[in-house]
Tab-separated table of C-alpha atoms and ligand atoms in Angstrom:
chain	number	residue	atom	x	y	z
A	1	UNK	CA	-29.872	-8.056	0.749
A	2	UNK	CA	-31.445	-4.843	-0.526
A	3	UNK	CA	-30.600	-3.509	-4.451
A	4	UNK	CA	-31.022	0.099	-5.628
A	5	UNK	CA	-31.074	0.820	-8.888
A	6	UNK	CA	-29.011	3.676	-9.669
A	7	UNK	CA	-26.557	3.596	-12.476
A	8	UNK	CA	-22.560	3.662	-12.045
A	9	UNK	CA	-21.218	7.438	-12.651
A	10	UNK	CA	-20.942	7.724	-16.678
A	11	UNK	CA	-17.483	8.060	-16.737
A	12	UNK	CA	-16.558	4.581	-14.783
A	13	UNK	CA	-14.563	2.140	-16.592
A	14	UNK	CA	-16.996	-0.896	-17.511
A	15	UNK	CA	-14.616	-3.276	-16.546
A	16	UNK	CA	-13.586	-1.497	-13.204
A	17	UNK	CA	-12.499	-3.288	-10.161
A	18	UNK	CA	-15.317	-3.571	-8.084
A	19	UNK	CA	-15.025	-3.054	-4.070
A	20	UNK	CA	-17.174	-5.108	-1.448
A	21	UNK	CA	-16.408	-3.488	1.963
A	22	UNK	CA	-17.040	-5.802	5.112
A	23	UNK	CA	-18.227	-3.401	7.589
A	24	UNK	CA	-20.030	-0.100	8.293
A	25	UNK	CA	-16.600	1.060	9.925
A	26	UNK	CA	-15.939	4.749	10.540
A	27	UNK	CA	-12.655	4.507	8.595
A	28	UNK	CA	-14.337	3.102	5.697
A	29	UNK	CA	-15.327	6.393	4.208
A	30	UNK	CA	-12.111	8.071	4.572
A	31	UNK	CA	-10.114	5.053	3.837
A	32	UNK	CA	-11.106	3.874	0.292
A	33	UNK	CA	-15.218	5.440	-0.560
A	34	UNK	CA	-13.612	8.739	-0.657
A	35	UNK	CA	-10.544	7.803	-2.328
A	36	UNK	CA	-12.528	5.207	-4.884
A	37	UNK	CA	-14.629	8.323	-6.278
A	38	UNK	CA	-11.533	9.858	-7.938
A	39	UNK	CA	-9.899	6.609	-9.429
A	40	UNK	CA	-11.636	6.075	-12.799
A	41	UNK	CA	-11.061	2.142	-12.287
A	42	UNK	CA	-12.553	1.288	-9.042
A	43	UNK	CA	-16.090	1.169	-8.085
A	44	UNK	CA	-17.393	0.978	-4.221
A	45	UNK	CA	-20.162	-1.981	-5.092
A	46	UNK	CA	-21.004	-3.273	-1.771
A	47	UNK	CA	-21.539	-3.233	1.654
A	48	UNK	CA	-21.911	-5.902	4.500
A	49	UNK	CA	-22.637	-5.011	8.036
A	50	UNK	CA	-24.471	-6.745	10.740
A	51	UNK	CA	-27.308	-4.301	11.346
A	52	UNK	CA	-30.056	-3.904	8.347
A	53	UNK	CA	-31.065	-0.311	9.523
A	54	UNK	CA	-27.515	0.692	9.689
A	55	UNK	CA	-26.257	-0.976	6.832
A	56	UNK	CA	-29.114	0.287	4.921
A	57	UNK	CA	-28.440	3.793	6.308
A	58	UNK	CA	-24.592	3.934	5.693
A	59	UNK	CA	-25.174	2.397	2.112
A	60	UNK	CA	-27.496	5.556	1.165
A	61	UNK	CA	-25.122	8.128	2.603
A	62	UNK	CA	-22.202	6.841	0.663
A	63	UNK	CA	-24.384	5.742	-2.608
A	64	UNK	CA	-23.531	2.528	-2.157
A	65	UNK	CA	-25.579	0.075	-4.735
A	66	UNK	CA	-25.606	-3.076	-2.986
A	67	UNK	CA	-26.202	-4.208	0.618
A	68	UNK	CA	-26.026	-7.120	2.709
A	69	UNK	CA	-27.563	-6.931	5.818
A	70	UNK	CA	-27.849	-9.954	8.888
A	71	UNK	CA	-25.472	-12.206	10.203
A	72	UNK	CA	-24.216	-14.189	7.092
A	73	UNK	CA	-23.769	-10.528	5.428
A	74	UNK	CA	-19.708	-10.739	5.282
A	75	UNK	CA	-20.101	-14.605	3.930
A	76	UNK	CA	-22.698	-13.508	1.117
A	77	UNK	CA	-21.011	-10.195	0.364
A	78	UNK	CA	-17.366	-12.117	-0.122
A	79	UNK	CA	-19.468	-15.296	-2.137
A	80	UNK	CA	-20.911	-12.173	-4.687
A	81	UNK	CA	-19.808	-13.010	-8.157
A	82	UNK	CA	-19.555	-9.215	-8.572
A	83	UNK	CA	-17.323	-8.298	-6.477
A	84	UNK	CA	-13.191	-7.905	-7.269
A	85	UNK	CA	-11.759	-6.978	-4.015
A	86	UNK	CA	-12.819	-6.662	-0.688
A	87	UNK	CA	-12.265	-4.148	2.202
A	88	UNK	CA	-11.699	-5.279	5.541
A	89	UNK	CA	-12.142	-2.911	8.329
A	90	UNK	CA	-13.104	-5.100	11.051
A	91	UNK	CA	-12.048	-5.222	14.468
A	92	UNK	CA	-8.121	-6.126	13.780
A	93	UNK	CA	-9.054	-9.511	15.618
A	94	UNK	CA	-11.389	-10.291	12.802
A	95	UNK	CA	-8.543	-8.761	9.692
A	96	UNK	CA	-7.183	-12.922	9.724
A	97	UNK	CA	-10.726	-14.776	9.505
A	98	UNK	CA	-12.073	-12.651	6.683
A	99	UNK	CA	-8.922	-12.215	4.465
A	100	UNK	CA	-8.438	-15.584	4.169
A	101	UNK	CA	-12.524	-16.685	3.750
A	102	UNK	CA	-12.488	-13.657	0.824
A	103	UNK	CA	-8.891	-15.055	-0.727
A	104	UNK	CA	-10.526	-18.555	-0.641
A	105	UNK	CA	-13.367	-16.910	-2.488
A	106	UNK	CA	-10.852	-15.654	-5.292
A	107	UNK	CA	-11.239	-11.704	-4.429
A	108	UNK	CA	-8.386	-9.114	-3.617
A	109	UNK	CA	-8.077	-8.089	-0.192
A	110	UNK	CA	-6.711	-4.668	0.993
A	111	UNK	CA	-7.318	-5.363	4.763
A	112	UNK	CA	-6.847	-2.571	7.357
A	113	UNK	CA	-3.865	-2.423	9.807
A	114	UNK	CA	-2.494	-4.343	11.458
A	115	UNK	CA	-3.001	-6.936	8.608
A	116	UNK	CA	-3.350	-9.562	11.814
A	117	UNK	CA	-3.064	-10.169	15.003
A	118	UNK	CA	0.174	-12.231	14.653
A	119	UNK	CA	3.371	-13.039	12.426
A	120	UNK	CA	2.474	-16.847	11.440
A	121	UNK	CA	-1.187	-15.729	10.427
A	122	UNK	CA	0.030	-13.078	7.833
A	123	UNK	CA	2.709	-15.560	6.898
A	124	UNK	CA	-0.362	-17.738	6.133
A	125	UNK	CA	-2.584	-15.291	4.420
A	126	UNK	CA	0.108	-13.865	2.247
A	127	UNK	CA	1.148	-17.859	1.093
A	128	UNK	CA	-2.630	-18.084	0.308
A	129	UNK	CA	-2.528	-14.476	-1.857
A	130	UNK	CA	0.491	-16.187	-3.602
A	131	UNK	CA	-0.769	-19.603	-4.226
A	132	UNK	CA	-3.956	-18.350	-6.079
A	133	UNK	CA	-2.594	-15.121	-7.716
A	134	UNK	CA	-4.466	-13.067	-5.511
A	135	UNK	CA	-3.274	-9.781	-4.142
A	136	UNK	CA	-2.942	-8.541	-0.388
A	137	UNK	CA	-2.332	-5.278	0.921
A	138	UNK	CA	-2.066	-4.311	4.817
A	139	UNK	CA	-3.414	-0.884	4.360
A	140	UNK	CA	-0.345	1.241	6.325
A	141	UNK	CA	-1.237	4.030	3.902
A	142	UNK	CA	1.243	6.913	5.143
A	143	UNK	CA	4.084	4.754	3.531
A	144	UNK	CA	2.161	5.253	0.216
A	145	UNK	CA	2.516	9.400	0.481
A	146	UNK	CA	5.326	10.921	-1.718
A	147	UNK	CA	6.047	13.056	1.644
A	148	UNK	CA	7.716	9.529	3.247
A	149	UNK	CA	9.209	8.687	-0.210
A	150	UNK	CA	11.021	12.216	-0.013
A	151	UNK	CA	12.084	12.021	3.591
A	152	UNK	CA	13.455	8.949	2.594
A	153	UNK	CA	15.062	9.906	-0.370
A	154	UNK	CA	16.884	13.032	1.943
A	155	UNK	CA	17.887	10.165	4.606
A	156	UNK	CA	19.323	7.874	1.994
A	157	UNK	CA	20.807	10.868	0.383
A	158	UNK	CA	24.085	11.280	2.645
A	159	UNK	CA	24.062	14.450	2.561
A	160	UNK	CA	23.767	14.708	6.446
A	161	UNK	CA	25.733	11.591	6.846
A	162	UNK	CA	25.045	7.923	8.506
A	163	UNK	CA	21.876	7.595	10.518
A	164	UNK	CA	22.212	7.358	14.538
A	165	UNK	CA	18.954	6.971	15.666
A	166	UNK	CA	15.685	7.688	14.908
A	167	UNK	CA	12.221	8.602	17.354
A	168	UNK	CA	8.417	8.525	16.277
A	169	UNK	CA	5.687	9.637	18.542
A	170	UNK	CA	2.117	9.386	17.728
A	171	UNK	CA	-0.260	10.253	21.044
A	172	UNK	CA	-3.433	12.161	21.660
A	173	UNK	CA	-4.376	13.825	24.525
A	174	UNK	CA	-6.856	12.445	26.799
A	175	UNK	CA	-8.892	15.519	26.791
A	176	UNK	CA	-9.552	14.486	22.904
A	177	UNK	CA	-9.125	11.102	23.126
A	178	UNK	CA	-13.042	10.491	23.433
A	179	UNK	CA	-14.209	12.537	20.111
A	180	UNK	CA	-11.627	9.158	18.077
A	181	UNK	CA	-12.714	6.521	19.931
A	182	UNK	CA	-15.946	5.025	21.940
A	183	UNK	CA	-15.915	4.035	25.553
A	184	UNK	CA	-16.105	-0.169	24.322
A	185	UNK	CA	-14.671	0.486	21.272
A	186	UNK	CA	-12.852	-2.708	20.108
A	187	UNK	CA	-9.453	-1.089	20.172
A	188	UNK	CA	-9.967	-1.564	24.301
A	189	UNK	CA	-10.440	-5.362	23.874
A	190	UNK	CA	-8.444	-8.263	24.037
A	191	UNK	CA	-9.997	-10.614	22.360
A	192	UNK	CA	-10.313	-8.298	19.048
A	193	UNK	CA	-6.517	-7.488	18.981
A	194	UNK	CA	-6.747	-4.484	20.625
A	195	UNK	CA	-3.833	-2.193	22.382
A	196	UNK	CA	-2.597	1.483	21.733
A	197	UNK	CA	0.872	-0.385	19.979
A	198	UNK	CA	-1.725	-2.751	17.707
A	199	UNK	CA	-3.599	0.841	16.891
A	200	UNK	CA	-1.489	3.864	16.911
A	201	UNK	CA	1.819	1.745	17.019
A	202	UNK	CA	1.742	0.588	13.481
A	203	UNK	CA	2.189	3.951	12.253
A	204	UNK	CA	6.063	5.330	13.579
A	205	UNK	CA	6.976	1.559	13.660
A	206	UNK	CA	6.613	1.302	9.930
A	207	UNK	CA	6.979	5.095	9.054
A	208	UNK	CA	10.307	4.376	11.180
A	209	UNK	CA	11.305	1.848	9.443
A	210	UNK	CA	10.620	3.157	5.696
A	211	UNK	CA	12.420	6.113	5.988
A	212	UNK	CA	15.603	4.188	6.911
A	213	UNK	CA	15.031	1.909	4.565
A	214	UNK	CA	14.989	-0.942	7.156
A	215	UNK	CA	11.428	-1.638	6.327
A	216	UNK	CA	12.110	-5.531	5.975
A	217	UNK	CA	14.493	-6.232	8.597
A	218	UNK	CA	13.762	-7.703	12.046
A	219	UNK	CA	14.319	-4.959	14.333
A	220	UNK	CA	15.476	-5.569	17.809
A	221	UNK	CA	13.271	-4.651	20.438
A	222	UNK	CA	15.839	-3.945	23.060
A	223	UNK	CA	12.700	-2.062	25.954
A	224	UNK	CA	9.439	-1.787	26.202
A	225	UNK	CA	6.883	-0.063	28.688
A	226	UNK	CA	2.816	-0.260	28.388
A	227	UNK	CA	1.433	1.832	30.310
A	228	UNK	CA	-2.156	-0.437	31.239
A	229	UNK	CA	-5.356	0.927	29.809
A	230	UNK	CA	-8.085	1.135	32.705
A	231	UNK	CA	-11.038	-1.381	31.128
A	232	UNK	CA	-8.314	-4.090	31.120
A	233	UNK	CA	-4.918	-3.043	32.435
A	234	UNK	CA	-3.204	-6.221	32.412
A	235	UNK	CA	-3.547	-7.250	28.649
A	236	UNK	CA	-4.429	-3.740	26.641
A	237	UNK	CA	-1.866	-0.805	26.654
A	238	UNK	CA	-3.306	2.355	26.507
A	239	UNK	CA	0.381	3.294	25.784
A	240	UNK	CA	3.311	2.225	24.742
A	241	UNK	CA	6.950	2.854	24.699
A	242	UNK	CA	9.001	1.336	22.762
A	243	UNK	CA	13.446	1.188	21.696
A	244	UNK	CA	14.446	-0.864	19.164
A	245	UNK	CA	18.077	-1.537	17.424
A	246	UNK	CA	17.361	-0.891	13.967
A	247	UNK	CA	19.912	-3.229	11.553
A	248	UNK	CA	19.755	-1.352	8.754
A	249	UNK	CA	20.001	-3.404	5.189
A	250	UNK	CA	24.030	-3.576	3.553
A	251	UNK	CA	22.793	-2.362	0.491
A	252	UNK	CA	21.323	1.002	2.044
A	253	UNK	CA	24.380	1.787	3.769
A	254	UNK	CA	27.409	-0.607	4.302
A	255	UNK	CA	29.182	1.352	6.875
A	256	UNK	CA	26.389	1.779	9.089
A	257	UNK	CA	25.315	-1.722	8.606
A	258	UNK	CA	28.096	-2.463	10.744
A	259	UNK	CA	27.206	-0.421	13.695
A	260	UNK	CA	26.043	-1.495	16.524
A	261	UNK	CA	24.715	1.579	17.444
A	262	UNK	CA	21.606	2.450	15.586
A	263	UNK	CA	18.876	3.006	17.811
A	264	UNK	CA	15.203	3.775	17.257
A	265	UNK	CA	12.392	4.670	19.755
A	266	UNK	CA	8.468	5.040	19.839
A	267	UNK	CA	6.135	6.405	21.647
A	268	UNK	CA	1.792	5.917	21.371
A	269	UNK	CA	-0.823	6.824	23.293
A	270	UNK	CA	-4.370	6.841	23.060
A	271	UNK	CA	-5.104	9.522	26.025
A	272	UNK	CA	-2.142	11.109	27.212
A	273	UNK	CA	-2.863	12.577	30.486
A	274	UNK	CA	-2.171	16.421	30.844
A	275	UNK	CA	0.156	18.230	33.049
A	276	UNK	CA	0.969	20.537	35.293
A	277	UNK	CA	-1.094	20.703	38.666
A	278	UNK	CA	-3.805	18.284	38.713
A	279	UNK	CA	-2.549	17.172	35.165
A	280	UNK	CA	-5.307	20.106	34.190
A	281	UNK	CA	-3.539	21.439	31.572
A	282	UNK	CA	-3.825	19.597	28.554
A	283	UNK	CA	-1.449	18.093	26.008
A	284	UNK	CA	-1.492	18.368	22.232
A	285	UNK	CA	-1.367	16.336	19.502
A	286	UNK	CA	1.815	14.477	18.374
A	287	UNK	CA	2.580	13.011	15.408
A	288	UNK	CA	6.300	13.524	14.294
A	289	UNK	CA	9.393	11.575	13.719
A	290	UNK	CA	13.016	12.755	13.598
A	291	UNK	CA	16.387	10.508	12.067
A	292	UNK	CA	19.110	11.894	13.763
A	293	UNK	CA	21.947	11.487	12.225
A	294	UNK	CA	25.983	12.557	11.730
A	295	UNK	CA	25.378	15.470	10.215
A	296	UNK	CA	21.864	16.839	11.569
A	297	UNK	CA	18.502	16.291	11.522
A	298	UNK	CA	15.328	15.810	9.370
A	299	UNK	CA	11.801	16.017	11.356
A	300	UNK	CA	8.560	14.829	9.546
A	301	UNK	CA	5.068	16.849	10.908
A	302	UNK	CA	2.001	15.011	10.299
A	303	UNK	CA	3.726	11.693	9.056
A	304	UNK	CA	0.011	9.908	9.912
A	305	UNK	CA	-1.668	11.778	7.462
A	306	UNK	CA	0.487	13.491	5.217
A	307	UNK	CA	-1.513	14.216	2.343
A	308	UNK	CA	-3.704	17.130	4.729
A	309	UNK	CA	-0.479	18.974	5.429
A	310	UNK	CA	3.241	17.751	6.470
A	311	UNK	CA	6.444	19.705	6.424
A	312	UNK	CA	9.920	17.776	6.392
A	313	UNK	CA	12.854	19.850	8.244
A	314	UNK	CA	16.336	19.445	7.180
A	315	UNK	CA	18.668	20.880	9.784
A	316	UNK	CA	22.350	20.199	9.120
A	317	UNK	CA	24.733	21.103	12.018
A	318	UNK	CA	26.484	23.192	9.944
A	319	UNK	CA	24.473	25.479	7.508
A	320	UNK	CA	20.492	26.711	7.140
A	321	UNK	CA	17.709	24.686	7.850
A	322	UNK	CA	15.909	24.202	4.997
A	323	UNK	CA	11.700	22.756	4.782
A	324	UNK	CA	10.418	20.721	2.100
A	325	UNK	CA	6.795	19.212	1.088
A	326	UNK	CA	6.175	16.472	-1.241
A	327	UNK	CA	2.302	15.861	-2.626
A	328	UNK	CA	3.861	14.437	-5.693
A	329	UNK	CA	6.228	12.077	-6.455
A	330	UNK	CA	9.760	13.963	-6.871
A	331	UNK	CA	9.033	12.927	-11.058
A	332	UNK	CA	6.192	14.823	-11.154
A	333	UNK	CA	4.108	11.364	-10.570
A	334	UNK	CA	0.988	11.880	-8.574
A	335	UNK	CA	-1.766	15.041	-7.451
A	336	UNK	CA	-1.557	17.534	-5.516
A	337	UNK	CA	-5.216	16.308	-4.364
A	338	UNK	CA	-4.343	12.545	-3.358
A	339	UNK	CA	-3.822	11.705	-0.097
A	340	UNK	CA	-2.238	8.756	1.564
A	341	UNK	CA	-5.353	6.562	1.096
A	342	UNK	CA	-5.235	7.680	-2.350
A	343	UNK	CA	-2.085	7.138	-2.981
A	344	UNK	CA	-2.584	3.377	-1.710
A	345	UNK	CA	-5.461	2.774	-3.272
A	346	UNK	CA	-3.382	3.701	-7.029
A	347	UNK	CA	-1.143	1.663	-5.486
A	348	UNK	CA	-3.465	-1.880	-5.006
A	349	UNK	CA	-4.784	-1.351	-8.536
A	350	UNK	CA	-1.835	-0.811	-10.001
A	351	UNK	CA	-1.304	-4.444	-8.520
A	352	UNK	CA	-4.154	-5.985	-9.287
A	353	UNK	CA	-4.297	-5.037	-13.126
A	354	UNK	CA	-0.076	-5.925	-13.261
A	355	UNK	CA	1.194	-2.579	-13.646
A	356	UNK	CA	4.386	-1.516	-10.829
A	357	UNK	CA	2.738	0.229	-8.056
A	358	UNK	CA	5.483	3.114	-6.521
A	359	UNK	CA	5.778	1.201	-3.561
A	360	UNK	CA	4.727	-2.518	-2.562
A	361	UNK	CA	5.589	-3.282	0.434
A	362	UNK	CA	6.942	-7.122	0.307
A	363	UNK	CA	5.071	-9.962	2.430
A	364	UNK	CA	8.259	-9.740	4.587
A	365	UNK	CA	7.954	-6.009	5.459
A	366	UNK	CA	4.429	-6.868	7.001
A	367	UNK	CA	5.420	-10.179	8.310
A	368	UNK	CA	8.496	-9.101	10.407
A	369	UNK	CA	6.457	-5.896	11.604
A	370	UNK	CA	4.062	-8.098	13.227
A	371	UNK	CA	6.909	-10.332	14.793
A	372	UNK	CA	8.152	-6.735	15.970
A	373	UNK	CA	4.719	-5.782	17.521
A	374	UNK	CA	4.523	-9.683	19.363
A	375	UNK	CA	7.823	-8.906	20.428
A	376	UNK	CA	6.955	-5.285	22.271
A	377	UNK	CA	4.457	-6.973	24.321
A	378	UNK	CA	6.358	-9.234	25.260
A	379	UNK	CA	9.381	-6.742	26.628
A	380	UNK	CA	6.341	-4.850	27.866
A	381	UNK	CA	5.274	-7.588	30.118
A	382	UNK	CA	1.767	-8.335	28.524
A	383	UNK	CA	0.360	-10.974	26.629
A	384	UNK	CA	1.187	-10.804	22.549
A	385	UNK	CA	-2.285	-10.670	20.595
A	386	UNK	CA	-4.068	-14.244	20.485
A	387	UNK	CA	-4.305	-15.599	16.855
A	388	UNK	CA	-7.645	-16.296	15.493
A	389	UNK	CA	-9.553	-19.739	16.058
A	390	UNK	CA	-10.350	-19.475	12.300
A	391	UNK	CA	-8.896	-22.263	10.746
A	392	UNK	CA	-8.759	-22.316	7.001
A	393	UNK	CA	-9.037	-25.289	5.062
A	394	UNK	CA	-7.221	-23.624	2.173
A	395	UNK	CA	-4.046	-22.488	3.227
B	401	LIG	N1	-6.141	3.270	7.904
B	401	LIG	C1	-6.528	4.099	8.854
B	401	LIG	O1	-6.268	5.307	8.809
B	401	LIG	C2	-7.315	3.570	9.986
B	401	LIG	C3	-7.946	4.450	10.846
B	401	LIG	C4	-8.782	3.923	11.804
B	401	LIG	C5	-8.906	2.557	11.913
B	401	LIG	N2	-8.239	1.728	11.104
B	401	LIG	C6	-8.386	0.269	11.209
B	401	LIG	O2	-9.639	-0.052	10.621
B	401	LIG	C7	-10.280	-1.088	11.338
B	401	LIG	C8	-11.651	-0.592	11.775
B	401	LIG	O3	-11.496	0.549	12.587
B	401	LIG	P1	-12.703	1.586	12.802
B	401	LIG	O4	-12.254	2.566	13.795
B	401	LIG	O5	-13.188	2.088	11.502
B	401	LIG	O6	-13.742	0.600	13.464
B	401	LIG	P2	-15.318	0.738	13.757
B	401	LIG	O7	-15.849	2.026	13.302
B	401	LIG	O8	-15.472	0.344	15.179
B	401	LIG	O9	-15.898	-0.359	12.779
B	401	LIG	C9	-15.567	-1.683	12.878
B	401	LIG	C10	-16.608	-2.508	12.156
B	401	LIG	O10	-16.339	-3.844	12.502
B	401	LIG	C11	-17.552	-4.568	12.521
B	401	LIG	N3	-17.538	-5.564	13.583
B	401	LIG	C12	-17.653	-6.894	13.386
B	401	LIG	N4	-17.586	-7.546	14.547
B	401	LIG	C13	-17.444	-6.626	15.501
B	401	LIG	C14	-17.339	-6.709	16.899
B	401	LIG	N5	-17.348	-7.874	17.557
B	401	LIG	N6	-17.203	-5.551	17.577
B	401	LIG	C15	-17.170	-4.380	16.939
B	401	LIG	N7	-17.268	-4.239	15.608
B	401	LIG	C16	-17.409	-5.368	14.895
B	401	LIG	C17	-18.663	-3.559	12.626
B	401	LIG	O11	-19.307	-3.789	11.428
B	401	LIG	P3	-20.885	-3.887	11.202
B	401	LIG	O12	-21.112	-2.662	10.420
B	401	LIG	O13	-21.053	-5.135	10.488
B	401	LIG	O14	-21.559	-3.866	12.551
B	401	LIG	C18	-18.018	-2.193	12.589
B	401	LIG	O15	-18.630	-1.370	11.654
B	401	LIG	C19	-9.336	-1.448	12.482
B	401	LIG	O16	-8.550	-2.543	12.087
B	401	LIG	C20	-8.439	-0.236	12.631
B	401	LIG	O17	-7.127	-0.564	13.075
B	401	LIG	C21	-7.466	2.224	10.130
């Protein structure tokens, strides 16, 4: 373990809540570091990650007090009297093992998505949270952004009628696949919970789900096509296509309830290939969803990462199309400046300290996603992630 003494900011609460993160990850920065340095009652405390030099190295460039280096670093960070919450943003295949050794060590855990590899072990984790008055967050943070909350709130609205289906894509194009992700990263394996649908998928499946409000029912997965990725074809999707009946809840809309036929569809991708001749010319980006519904449309840009820049399109059959943005809350709640991460990480210590977060998403809303997930790989013909061999003598 290496200390540096450098005193917290001057304007940090005393008493804030103070953040161990398990793992030099690349999303770590982005996903809470960044976030943490504008919320006057967090503090990023610690880090853990296997290699001492790189540990060491990612601790300095992120001014990072604390570090635990070696291969009982996640075991001594999570056993540090000092430390509130912890970050997980492990290889998803690890997300089960270390949320339920840091719950059994009394801290918070905001763990990265997917919360797990399967239904039954977030079923477990949460029922641990609960039991010792912990709290648990699967860090989907796009469902934090006002920009969802509005598209929602438009959706729910009626003013363009019942919803009839709904379709999310999230892909990248193969020519830029390789600047997100490493040749072995641990997205492309197995035995860590990887897949494009584990990845990617997470994102329209919830986003899909939250803005019709069907965010904790069991959808339906009625297809499903993977599309293999090459290092191991049989087990890991590179893509994924996915249609779903979507029940949505009586109290959102009682007609519509009733219908049968309320269809949703996905699409991810890690590297879509390009077209034309040779498939030489290349694709772009996508990351959109559209509800269509009775009386038009409403399209969501950048529904990933809101918070950089989004536009929501309301097109009515009959009448102008209209755009909106949210960065705020439609009360005036919020900044300009947050973005999703932000937004979820107001949202965890909201939790933590007993105030009502804007949104918390119920253990059910996570649990049946990951049912959902199991399910698509199923339909798709490939094995649903393996649980953990972790077993916890807590739980
Ligand atoms: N919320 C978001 O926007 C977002 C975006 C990207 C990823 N994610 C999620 O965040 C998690 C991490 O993703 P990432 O892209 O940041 O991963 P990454 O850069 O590959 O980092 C993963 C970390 O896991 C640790 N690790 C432990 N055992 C490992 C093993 N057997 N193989 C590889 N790494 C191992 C490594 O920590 P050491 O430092 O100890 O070596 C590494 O730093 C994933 O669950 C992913 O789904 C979320």
């Amino acid at each position: 373990m290496c200390f540096r003494n450098r005193p917290p900011p001057p304007d940090l609460s005393t008493s804030a809540l103070r953040f161990g993160i398990l793992g030099a990850a690349r999303i770590a920065p982005t996903a809470l570091i960044t976030p943490a340095k504008t919320h006057p009652d967090v503090v990023v405390a610690a880090i853990a990650c296997r290699g001492k030099g790189r540990g060491e190295a990612f601790a300095q460039k992120h001014n990072i007090p604390k570090t635990f280096t070696g291969p009982t670093a996640y075991q001594d960070l999570i056993a540090d009297p000092d430390i509130d919450a912890i970050y997980i943003a492990l290889p998803n295949g690890l997300h089960f093992e270390w949320a339920m050794r840091a719950l059994q060590a009394n801290k918070h855990v905001l763990v990265e998505k997917p919360m797990t590899n399967t239904a039954a072990e977030a079923q477990q984790l949460f029922a641990l949270a609960s039991k010792r008055g912990l709290v648990a967050l699967e860090a989907i943070h796009c469902t934090f952004h006002p920009a969802l909350h509005r598209a929602r709130e438009i959706v729910d609205s009626g003013e363009l009628g019942h919803v009839k289906s709904v379709a999310g894509t999230f892909t990248l194009p193969s020519l830029l696949s390789p600047f997100f992700f490493h040749s072995d990263d641990p997205r492309f394996r197995y035995d860590l919970g990887g897949g494009c649908m584990m990845d990617m998928g997470v994102y329209p499946l919830a986003a899909l789900r939250f803005i019709t409000a069907s965010d904790t029912a069991p959808l339906a997965v009625t297809s499903a096509t993977a599309t293999g990725h090459a290092l191991d074809a049989t087990r890991v999707d590179r893509g994924m296509h996915a249609t779903y009946t979507l029940p949505l809840p009586p109290t959102w809309n009682p007609e519509a309830a009733t219908k049968a036929d309320v269809t949703a569809e996905m699409t991810v991708d890690f590297a879509t290939p390009g077209w034309g001749p040779f498939g030489l010319l290349p694709r772009s980006i996508k990351n959109e969803i559209t509800v269509y519904l009775e009386g038009g449309e409403v399209f969501v840009y950048n529904f990933v990462s809101p918070g950089m820049f989004h536009y929501i399109k309301v097109r009515p059959k009959c009448g102008r199309t209209r755009y909106e943005q949210a960065y705020r809350f439609r009360n005036g709640w919020g900044k300009r400046s947050w973005d999703s991460y932000r937004y979820q990480l107001e949202a965890f210590v909201d939790k933590v300290r007993g105030h009502s977060p804007a949104l918390w998403p119920e253990p059910v809303t996570v649990i049946t996603q990951l049912k959902i997930i199991e399910d698509v790989y199923v339909k798709a013909g490939m094995p649903p992630r393996c649980a953990s061999s972790y077993k916890a003598r807590d739980a």
